[in-house]
Amino acid sequence: MFLHSVNLWNLAFYALMVFMATLGLWDVFFGFEENKCSMSYMFEYPEYQKIELPKKLAKRYPAYELYLYGEGSYAEEHKSLPLTGIPVLFLPGNAGSYKQVRSIGSIALRKAEDIDFKYHFDFFSVNFNEELVALYGGSLQKQTKFVHECIKTILKLYKGQEFAPKSVAIIGHSMGGLVARALLTLKNFKQDLINLLITQATPHVAPVMPLDRFITDFYMTVNNYWILNARHINLTTLSVAGGFRDYQVRSGLTFLPKLSHHTSALSVVSSAVPKTWVSTDHLSIVWCKQLQLTTIRAFFDLIDADTKQITQNPKKKLSVLNHHFIRHPAKHFEENPAIISDLTGTSMWVPVKVSKWTYVAYNESDKIYFTFPLANHRKIYTHVYCQSTMLDTNSWIFGCINSTSMCRQGVDLSWKAELLPTIKSLTLRLQDYPSLSHLVVYVPSIHGSKFVVDCEFFKKETRSIQLPVTHLFSFGLSSRKVILNTSGLFYNIELLNFGQIYQAFKINVVSKCSSVKEEITSIYKLHIPWSYEDSLTIAQAPSSTEISLKLHIAQPENDSHVALLKMYTSSDCQYEVTVKTSFSQILGQVVRFHGGALPAYVISSILLAYGGQLYSLFSTGHCLEYAAMLDKEAKPYKVDPFVIMIKFLLGYKWFKELWDVLLLPELDAIVLTSQSMCFPLVSLILFLFGTCTAYWGGLLSSTSVRLLSSLWLALKRPSELPKDIKMISADLPFLTVVLIIVSWTTCGAFAILLTYLYYVFKIVHLQASLTSYKNSQTVNPKHSRRSEKKCSQHKDSAAHHRRLSAGDAEDSIRMHSTVINLLTWVVLLSMPSLIYWLKNLRYYFKLNPDPCKPLAFILIPTMAILGNTYTVSIKSSKLLKTTSQFPLPLAVGVIAFGSAHLYRVPCFVFIPLLLHALCNFM
C-alpha cells in the first residue's frame, strides 16, 4: 500500500539516491589504501599495576582508575614504589581502554633497554570505564578534573628522588586529547604540570556528532580558552591525524587552530610523518608500529641530559617534533648541529664536470669525495638535485667555499636533505648559495653493500610542469594529461585550480621503461603546502599507478601556494600523468564532511510531509499517504532559499544586531563557512539524500507495523475497532505520571524510549484491529454492512460514544505512521545518553547531567495523548489549520540551527506534536 502511493519515476529517483549515497559511503569506508601498519608486539607479558588513589578521590570518582604499565622484570621492580623514570600519562578516548597504552609503553621499554636504562619512561594510563564521551558530553568535565588529580598523584610517586619530575608528558587518543587540552581551563590547574602534549586522532575543531549541548559547550570552553589565552600558553602540542583510513574522525577536525601567537603547536597527518608514511584508522593509530617508533624516538631526543627529564626548552621541543614528524633529514637529531664539517682523512677526490652524474657504489675500499664545480653550472642552470639510496644517518653532501679541487672544511648540506622511503634527496637553488664554489658528494668505504648516488643540474622551468585539474562537473568523462619526455630524476607537477575539499580526482601515472635490467622504484609524493597532509605512493616501473587526490583541509583564502605532485623518477623511464574528476570520491567528500548533518535533513523532509498531511486533513477531511505527501511537500526550494536569505542578511549590521537582540543562536551555515566546509549545492544534495532516507525509513516503519500487527493477530484474539474514541482513558494519567517519574529518577532517554514503545504498541493494536475488521468484512459482507449501518447511527449520538469507522482508522494509521517516523529519529538521537546510562548503571542510578530530561517531560504527556488520538477527533479543531502551517518554518529551523547541532533537532520536532495533541482540546 505504501509503494502504491509512489509513482515509478519517484521510485526510480529514490533508487538513484540510494545508489549515489552508496557510492559516497563506499568511498568513506572502503576507498582508501590497505592497512600498512605493522603490529606492535610485547616481548614480555604486559602488566597493569593499579595506583592507589586517596580515599576521597576514589569515592568521588568510583568508575575511574589509574594504572602503571610494565613488563617482566621492570614490572616486578616497580611494584615497590617510588619511581625513578620520566612520567608519561596516556588518556584513552571514546570507549577506549587503559590497556591501549601497552604498544607505546612496550616500545619505550625496549628502547630504554637498548641504552641500558640510562633514561627510561614510566607510562601511566587512566581507566575512564570506556565511557562514550564522543556521544555524551556530560562526563567530559568530570574526566578532566580526575586527570588533574592523577597528575598530582603521579608526581607524588617521585618524591625524594634525585631527579624528581615536576611535570608529565601526556599522550591523548581521540577524546582523551581534548580532555588534556581542557586541563588548562580548570581554575586551580598550573600549566607547568604538563611539559608536552601529543594527541592522536583527536577532533580538536568540533565534535564528530554534536548530540548534546554538554559536548558543544565543552568544545566552546576549551577552544575559546586556547584562542583568548594564546599568548600565555607555552605548552608544546602535537596533533597527529590518521588520514583517510580514519573514517570515525576525519583529519580536518584534528588540526589545531593556527594562531599567530601560539607557535608551539603542530598538526600533521600520519601519512606525512617521516618513517611512518601510512594512513591509520581510529584504533590502529595507538598500535601502529611505525608511528609509535617515531613517537618514542622523539621522546628520547627530548630528554635533557642535566635533569634527566623532558626538556623545558620550548625551542628544542619544537625542533625535535619538526625533525621526527615534519621533515626528517636522514640524520640523528642534534640540538646545535655542526654546520661546518671537516673533510679530512685518507680519501680520493674526484672532480665531476658533467651536468648529470650517476655512481654505483659497491664494496668500496676507499672514501671518495666527488666535487662538482658550480661556477659554470650557475650560468646555465638554476637548481641542483642529488639523491642517494644509502639511508644511513651520516653526512653525505657538502658545499665548499672558495676552493679549487678539494677543501678541508665544508658546509654540511645534509641537514637540508629529506628522507623518503627508498632514498634521501636534496634540492638546492644555486642563487641561494652564492658563496659556494663546489658541491661535494661523499661516498664512504663500505663492504657488502650496494647503493646508488645521482646528481643533476637543471633549470626550474624544465622540471615544473603545470597540470590544471578537470572541472568538478565533468564527472570523469574528460581528462587532462602531461607527458614527461626528458630523462630527469625529479619533477614538480603543479596541480592548478585545486584547493577545495569538495574536489576529488584520480591521478594515473603510467611509466614506460627501456632496457630495464633490474627493478626500478619511483616515488610519487602529493604535497599540500598549506597543511601537513602529504601522502606517498611507491611504484615499481614500468607500471600504471592510480593516486587519489582529495583534501582534508581547504586552501585558505590568503594562501597562493599550489598543490604539487612531486615525482622522484628514473632517467630510463618515460612518464605519463593523467588527471580526471572522480564522481564517487566527490560523493565521498560530501558524506565525510557533511554526513553527520543527514538526520537534520531527514527530519526536515518528514516535517514537511507531516505538515502536508495535517493540511489535507483540514481541507479534505482525509489524511493522505505519507509517501504521497513526501513527494508533494518535501521540496528543497521550500527550505534552502530561506536559509540562504538569512545567511545573506546576517552580513548586514542592522540585521545582525536584531538577530542578537532576539537571542537567536549562530546560523549553522555560518559555522560551516568558518570551517571552510561549504560545498556548492551541498545542501541540495543532502536534502535529496534526506528525502530518500525519509522515504525508505517510512517504508520500513510501515512494513514493521504491519508485520507486528500480523504477529499480534496470530497470538491474540482478533480485536474490534475502538467503540469509544475517548482521548484520555482511565489508565493514561497514571501511565504518564509513572513515565515522568522514571525520567526524573533515572534517564530521560530511557523514558522517551518507553514512551515510544507505548506509542508503537497503540498503533500496532489499531492496525491489528483494522486488519481484523477488513478480514471479517471480506468473509461476511452482510454482517459488515449491518456494522456500518450501526456505525452511521452512532455518529449522531453523543461525542463521548463516537465509534471509529474503517476509513477513519486508515486515516489515523497514516497520520500515526508519520509521527512514528519522527519519533524514531528522536529516539535515535537520544540513544547515546541511554547507552551511557546503562553502561554506568552500577555506579550511578540517575544520569546527571541528563540532556534528554527536559525533552522527556514535554514528550511523555504529548505522546500519551497522541497515542489515543484519532483523526476524526481533530478534524473540526480550530487549531488544526495553524498546526498544519507550523511544520514548514520548523523544517527551515531544523536546517538552519540543527545541521551542525543535532541536539537541537528534537526541539523542532516536539512543537508540531504538541500542537497536534492540543487540537484535541481546541
mmCIF file of N, CA and C in Angstrom, residues 37-43 71 100-107 284-293:
data_model
loop_
_atom_site.group_PDB
_atom_site.id
_atom_site.type_symbol
_atom_site.label_atom_id
_atom_site.label_comp_id
_atom_site.label_asym_id
_atom_site.label_seq_id
_atom_site.Cartn_x
_atom_site.Cartn_y
_atom_site.Cartn_z
ATOM 1 N N CYS A 37 50.109 -0.595 8.456
ATOM 2 C CA CYS A 37 50.728 -0.525 9.778
ATOM 3 C C CYS A 37 51.215 -1.903 10.210
ATOM 4 N N SER A 38 52.414 -1.941 10.748
ATOM 5 C CA SER A 38 52.912 -3.176 11.348
ATOM 6 C C SER A 38 52.391 -3.259 12.773
ATOM 7 N N MET A 39 52.019 -4.446 13.196
ATOM 8 C CA MET A 39 51.520 -4.635 14.556
ATOM 9 C C MET A 39 52.680 -4.554 15.545
ATOM 10 N N SER A 40 52.451 -3.858 16.649
ATOM 11 C CA SER A 40 53.463 -3.801 17.710
ATOM 12 C C SER A 40 53.165 -4.903 18.718
ATOM 13 N N TYR A 41 54.212 -5.663 19.063
ATOM 14 C CA TYR A 41 54.049 -6.805 19.960
ATOM 15 C C TYR A 41 54.813 -6.571 21.264
ATOM 16 N N MET A 42 54.312 -7.196 22.337
ATOM 17 C CA MET A 42 55.005 -7.152 23.613
ATOM 18 C C MET A 42 55.998 -8.310 23.669
ATOM 19 N N PHE A 43 57.210 -8.046 24.169
ATOM 20 C CA PHE A 43 58.201 -9.114 24.295
ATOM 21 C C PHE A 43 58.006 -9.914 25.581
ATOM 22 N N GLU A 71 56.313 -4.508 32.147
ATOM 23 C CA GLU A 71 56.511 -5.856 31.611
ATOM 24 C C GLU A 71 57.654 -6.524 32.359
ATOM 25 N N GLN A 100 45.289 0.262 26.114
ATOM 26 C CA GLN A 100 45.843 0.701 24.827
ATOM 27 C C GLN A 100 47.229 1.325 24.974
ATOM 28 N N VAL A 101 47.661 1.565 26.190
ATOM 29 C CA VAL A 101 48.988 2.137 26.437
ATOM 30 C C VAL A 101 50.093 1.119 26.157
ATOM 31 N N ARG A 102 49.745 -0.165 26.062
ATOM 32 C CA ARG A 102 50.765 -1.210 26.019
ATOM 33 C C ARG A 102 51.689 -1.103 24.802
ATOM 34 N N SER A 103 51.174 -0.651 23.657
ATOM 35 C CA SER A 103 52.018 -0.602 22.456
ATOM 36 C C SER A 103 53.161 0.390 22.624
ATOM 37 N N ILE A 104 52.825 1.620 22.945
ATOM 38 C CA ILE A 104 53.869 2.632 23.086
ATOM 39 C C ILE A 104 54.699 2.383 24.344
ATOM 40 N N GLY A 105 54.079 1.855 25.415
ATOM 41 C CA GLY A 105 54.821 1.551 26.633
ATOM 42 C C GLY A 105 55.845 0.463 26.416
ATOM 43 N N SER A 106 55.499 -0.565 25.647
ATOM 44 C CA SER A 106 56.412 -1.668 25.376
ATOM 45 C C SER A 106 57.580 -1.218 24.512
ATOM 46 N N ILE A 107 57.298 -0.411 23.488
ATOM 47 C CA ILE A 107 58.363 0.086 22.613
ATOM 48 C C ILE A 107 59.325 0.978 23.394
ATOM 49 N N SER A 284 44.006 1.815 15.124
ATOM 50 C CA SER A 284 45.383 1.399 14.843
ATOM 51 C C SER A 284 46.394 2.516 15.086
ATOM 52 N N ILE A 285 45.935 3.747 15.201
ATOM 53 C CA ILE A 285 46.872 4.845 15.440
ATOM 54 C C ILE A 285 47.582 4.685 16.787
ATOM 55 N N VAL A 286 46.989 3.922 17.726
ATOM 56 C CA VAL A 286 47.636 3.731 19.029
ATOM 57 C C VAL A 286 48.577 2.523 19.033
ATOM 58 N N TRP A 287 48.465 1.632 18.032
ATOM 59 C CA TRP A 287 49.365 0.484 17.998
ATOM 60 C C TRP A 287 50.203 0.388 16.734
ATOM 61 N N CYS A 288 50.023 1.315 15.806
ATOM 62 C CA CYS A 288 50.799 1.291 14.557
ATOM 63 C C CYS A 288 52.299 1.406 14.880
ATOM 64 N N LYS A 289 53.043 0.362 14.576
ATOM 65 C CA LYS A 289 54.450 0.292 14.992
ATOM 66 C C LYS A 289 55.276 1.435 14.412
ATOM 67 N N GLN A 290 55.052 1.763 13.136
ATOM 68 C CA GLN A 290 55.841 2.829 12.516
ATOM 69 C C GLN A 290 55.651 4.156 13.248
ATOM 70 N N LEU A 291 54.401 4.473 13.587
ATOM 71 C CA LEU A 291 54.115 5.742 14.248
ATOM 72 C C LEU A 291 54.603 5.746 15.694
ATOM 73 N N GLN A 292 54.432 4.630 16.399
ATOM 74 C CA GLN A 292 54.874 4.573 17.797
ATOM 75 C C GLN A 292 56.392 4.629 17.902
ATOM 76 N N LEU A 293 57.101 4.028 16.949
ATOM 77 C CA LEU A 293 58.562 4.136 16.929
ATOM 78 C C LEU A 293 59.002 5.585 16.750
#
